[in-house]
Coordinates of C-alpha atoms in Angstrom, one line a residue:
L1493 CA 8.7 16.2 -6.0
F1494 CA 8.7 13.5 -3.3
T1495 CA 4.8 11.6 -4.3
S1496 CA 3.5 8.8 -2.0
I1497 CA 0.0 7.7 -1.8
N1498 CA -1.6 6.0 2.0
L1499 CA -3.1 3.0 0.5
L1500 CA -6.2 1.2 3.2
T1501 CA -5.6 -2.0 3.6
F1502 CA -7.6 -5.0 4.8
P1503 CA -5.8 -7.9 4.7
G1504 CA -7.4 -10.6 2.7
V1505 CA -9.0 -8.4 0.2
T1506 CA -6.1 -5.6 -0.4
D1507 CA -2.8 -8.1 -0.5
D1508 CA -4.8 -10.2 -3.5
S1509 CA -1.6 -11.5 -5.5
D1510 CA -3.5 -9.9 -8.9
E1511 CA -3.6 -6.2 -7.1
V1512 CA -0.4 -6.1 -5.2
E1513 CA 1.1 -7.2 -9.0
A1514 CA -1.1 -4.2 -11.0
L1515 CA -0.3 -1.6 -7.8
A1516 CA 3.7 -2.0 -7.3
G1517 CA 3.5 -1.9 -12.0
L1518 CA 2.0 1.4 -11.3
L1519 CA 3.6 2.6 -8.6
T1520 CA 6.8 2.9 -10.3
Q1521 CA 5.9 3.9 -13.8
T1522 CA 4.4 7.2 -12.0
G1523 CA 7.6 7.4 -9.7
T1524 CA 5.7 6.9 -6.2
E1525 CA 8.5 6.5 -3.9
L1526 CA 6.1 5.9 -0.9
V1527 CA 3.1 3.7 -0.2
Q1528 CA 2.4 4.0 3.2
L1529 CA -0.3 1.3 4.5
R1530 CA -2.9 2.8 6.9
N1531 CA -5.7 0.3 8.0
L1532 CA -9.5 0.1 6.1
N1533 CA -11.3 0.3 10.0
I1534 CA -14.4 -1.3 8.5
D1535 CA -16.4 -3.9 9.8
P1536 CA -15.4 -6.9 8.1
E1537 CA -18.8 -8.5 8.4
Q1538 CA -20.5 -5.6 6.7
L1539 CA -16.9 -5.5 4.2
W1540 CA -17.1 -9.5 3.6
A1541 CA -21.4 -9.1 2.5
A1542 CA -20.4 -6.5 0.5
L1543 CA -17.8 -8.9 -1.4
D1544 CA -19.7 -11.3 -1.5
G1545 CA -19.6 -13.8 -4.5
L1546 CA -15.6 -12.1 -5.1
S1547 CA -13.0 -14.0 -5.0
F1548 CA -9.7 -12.8 -3.7
A1549 CA -6.1 -14.9 -3.8
P1550 CA -4.6 -12.9 -0.7
I1551 CA -0.9 -13.2 -0.7
G1552 CA -0.7 -11.6 2.9
V1553 CA 0.1 -8.2 4.4
R1554 CA 3.5 -8.8 5.3
A1555 CA 4.2 -10.9 1.9
M1556 CA 2.2 -7.3 -0.3
A1557 CA 4.9 -5.1 1.5
A1558 CA 7.5 -7.0 0.6
R1559 CA 6.4 -7.2 -3.4
F1560 CA 6.5 -3.0 -3.3
R1561 CA 10.1 -2.8 -1.5
Q1562 CA 11.4 -5.7 -4.4
A1563 CA 9.8 -3.0 -6.8
G1564 CA 12.1 -0.6 -5.2
L1565 CA 9.1 1.4 -3.0
Q1566 CA 9.4 2.9 0.3
V1567 CA 7.1 1.8 2.8
G1568 CA 6.2 2.6 6.0
S1569 CA 3.0 3.8 7.9
Y1570 CA 3.6 7.7 8.4
T1571 CA 5.6 10.1 5.4
H1572 CA 9.7 9.7 5.2
L1573 CA 10.9 13.4 4.3
K1574 CA 13.5 13.2 1.7
Q1575 CA 16.5 14.9 2.7
R1576 CA 17.0 18.2 0.9
A1577 CA 20.7 19.4 0.3
D1578 CA 20.3 23.2 0.5
V1579 CA 18.8 22.6 3.8
R1580 CA 20.6 22.7 6.6

């Protein structure tokens, strides 16, 4: 079974250092193979207003993707199909 997740990203929030570490750990423990990065597509002013009072320690989306790769995960923006030996 090939498993993947769609991770809705918003720079400055999704790439929080503690969250990235926790997510990388969860995904490797559960056997997830692929993280598909997707844009959250939300009005930034509304999101920041909703998150007022919370603090984040962003590492950057590229560093987040690199950390996922370091954990053995594939990173992309589309589904990567696994080749099967029984398919010709």
